[in-house]
């Protein structure tokens, strides 16, 4: 849910996510929006697909990068404590 809310806010609808704890979730989104560093990193190309052939195995590979910006790959991850 957080991944979609940050990377694709136009598609995001909280009603699609019943298991989301709403208060911490929206606090996290607000923290990202208020961080100059986060906003800078979010300016890159989003959901960019990359294709290559592995040098050793010759297997065709594909990856979808959350954000790509000037040689950097930014991957949005979440975690929780129990």
CSV table of C-alpha atoms in Angstrom, one decimal:
chain,number,residue,atom,x,y,z
A,1,UNK,CA,0.0,0.0,0.0
A,2,UNK,CA,2.8,2.5,0.9
A,3,UNK,CA,4.6,1.7,-2.3
A,4,UNK,CA,1.6,2.6,-4.4
A,5,UNK,CA,0.7,5.7,-2.3
A,6,UNK,CA,4.2,7.1,-2.8
A,7,UNK,CA,4.9,6.0,-6.4
A,8,UNK,CA,1.4,6.1,-7.9
A,9,UNK,CA,-0.7,8.5,-5.7
A,10,UNK,CA,-3.2,9.0,-8.6
A,11,UNK,CA,-4.0,5.2,-8.4
A,12,UNK,CA,-4.0,4.9,-4.6
A,13,UNK,CA,-7.2,4.3,-2.7
A,14,UNK,CA,-7.0,3.4,1.0
A,15,UNK,CA,-10.2,1.5,0.8
A,16,UNK,CA,-8.4,-1.2,-1.2
A,17,UNK,CA,-6.2,-2.0,1.8
A,18,UNK,CA,-8.2,-3.3,4.8
A,19,UNK,CA,-5.1,-4.5,6.8
A,20,UNK,CA,-3.5,-1.0,6.7
A,21,UNK,CA,-3.1,0.7,10.1
A,22,UNK,CA,-4.3,4.1,8.9
A,23,UNK,CA,-2.7,6.5,11.4
A,24,UNK,CA,0.9,5.2,11.1
A,25,UNK,CA,0.4,4.8,7.4
A,26,UNK,CA,-0.5,8.4,6.8
A,27,UNK,CA,2.2,9.6,9.2
A,28,UNK,CA,4.7,7.8,7.0
A,29,UNK,CA,3.4,9.4,3.8
A,30,UNK,CA,3.5,12.8,5.4
A,31,UNK,CA,7.1,12.2,6.6
A,32,UNK,CA,8.1,11.4,3.0
A,33,UNK,CA,6.3,14.5,1.7
A,34,UNK,CA,8.1,16.7,4.2
A,35,UNK,CA,11.6,15.4,3.6
A,36,UNK,CA,13.6,17.4,1.1
A,37,UNK,CA,15.9,14.3,0.5
A,38,UNK,CA,12.9,12.0,-0.2
A,39,UNK,CA,11.3,14.5,-2.6
A,40,UNK,CA,14.6,14.9,-4.4
A,41,UNK,CA,14.9,11.1,-4.8
A,42,UNK,CA,11.3,10.7,-5.9
A,43,UNK,CA,11.9,13.0,-8.9
A,44,UNK,CA,13.5,10.2,-10.9
A,45,UNK,CA,11.9,7.9,-13.5
A,46,UNK,CA,9.3,5.7,-11.8
A,47,UNK,CA,8.5,2.0,-12.4
A,48,UNK,CA,11.1,1.7,-15.2
A,49,UNK,CA,11.6,-1.7,-16.7
A,50,UNK,CA,15.2,-2.9,-17.4
A,51,UNK,CA,16.0,-5.9,-19.6
A,52,UNK,CA,19.4,-7.7,-20.1
A,53,UNK,CA,20.9,-11.1,-20.8
A,54,UNK,CA,23.0,-12.6,-18.0
A,55,UNK,CA,26.6,-12.8,-19.1
A,56,UNK,CA,27.3,-16.3,-17.7
A,57,UNK,CA,24.0,-18.1,-18.1
A,58,UNK,CA,22.7,-16.3,-21.2
A,59,UNK,CA,19.3,-16.2,-19.5
A,60,UNK,CA,17.0,-13.2,-20.4
A,61,UNK,CA,16.4,-11.1,-17.3
A,62,UNK,CA,13.9,-8.3,-16.4
A,63,UNK,CA,13.6,-6.0,-13.5
A,64,UNK,CA,11.2,-3.2,-12.6
A,65,UNK,CA,13.0,-0.4,-10.8
A,66,UNK,CA,10.9,1.7,-8.3
A,67,UNK,CA,12.8,4.8,-9.2
A,68,UNK,CA,15.9,5.5,-11.4
A,69,UNK,CA,17.7,8.8,-11.1
A,70,UNK,CA,21.1,9.7,-12.5
A,71,UNK,CA,22.7,6.3,-12.0
A,72,UNK,CA,20.9,5.5,-8.7
A,73,UNK,CA,18.2,2.9,-8.1
A,74,UNK,CA,15.8,3.8,-5.4
A,75,UNK,CA,13.7,0.9,-4.0
A,76,UNK,CA,10.8,1.6,-1.7
A,77,UNK,CA,10.6,-0.9,1.2
A,78,UNK,CA,8.5,-1.2,4.3
A,79,UNK,CA,9.0,-3.1,7.5
A,80,UNK,CA,7.2,-3.5,10.9
A,81,UNK,CA,8.2,-4.4,14.4
A,82,UNK,CA,6.3,-7.0,16.4
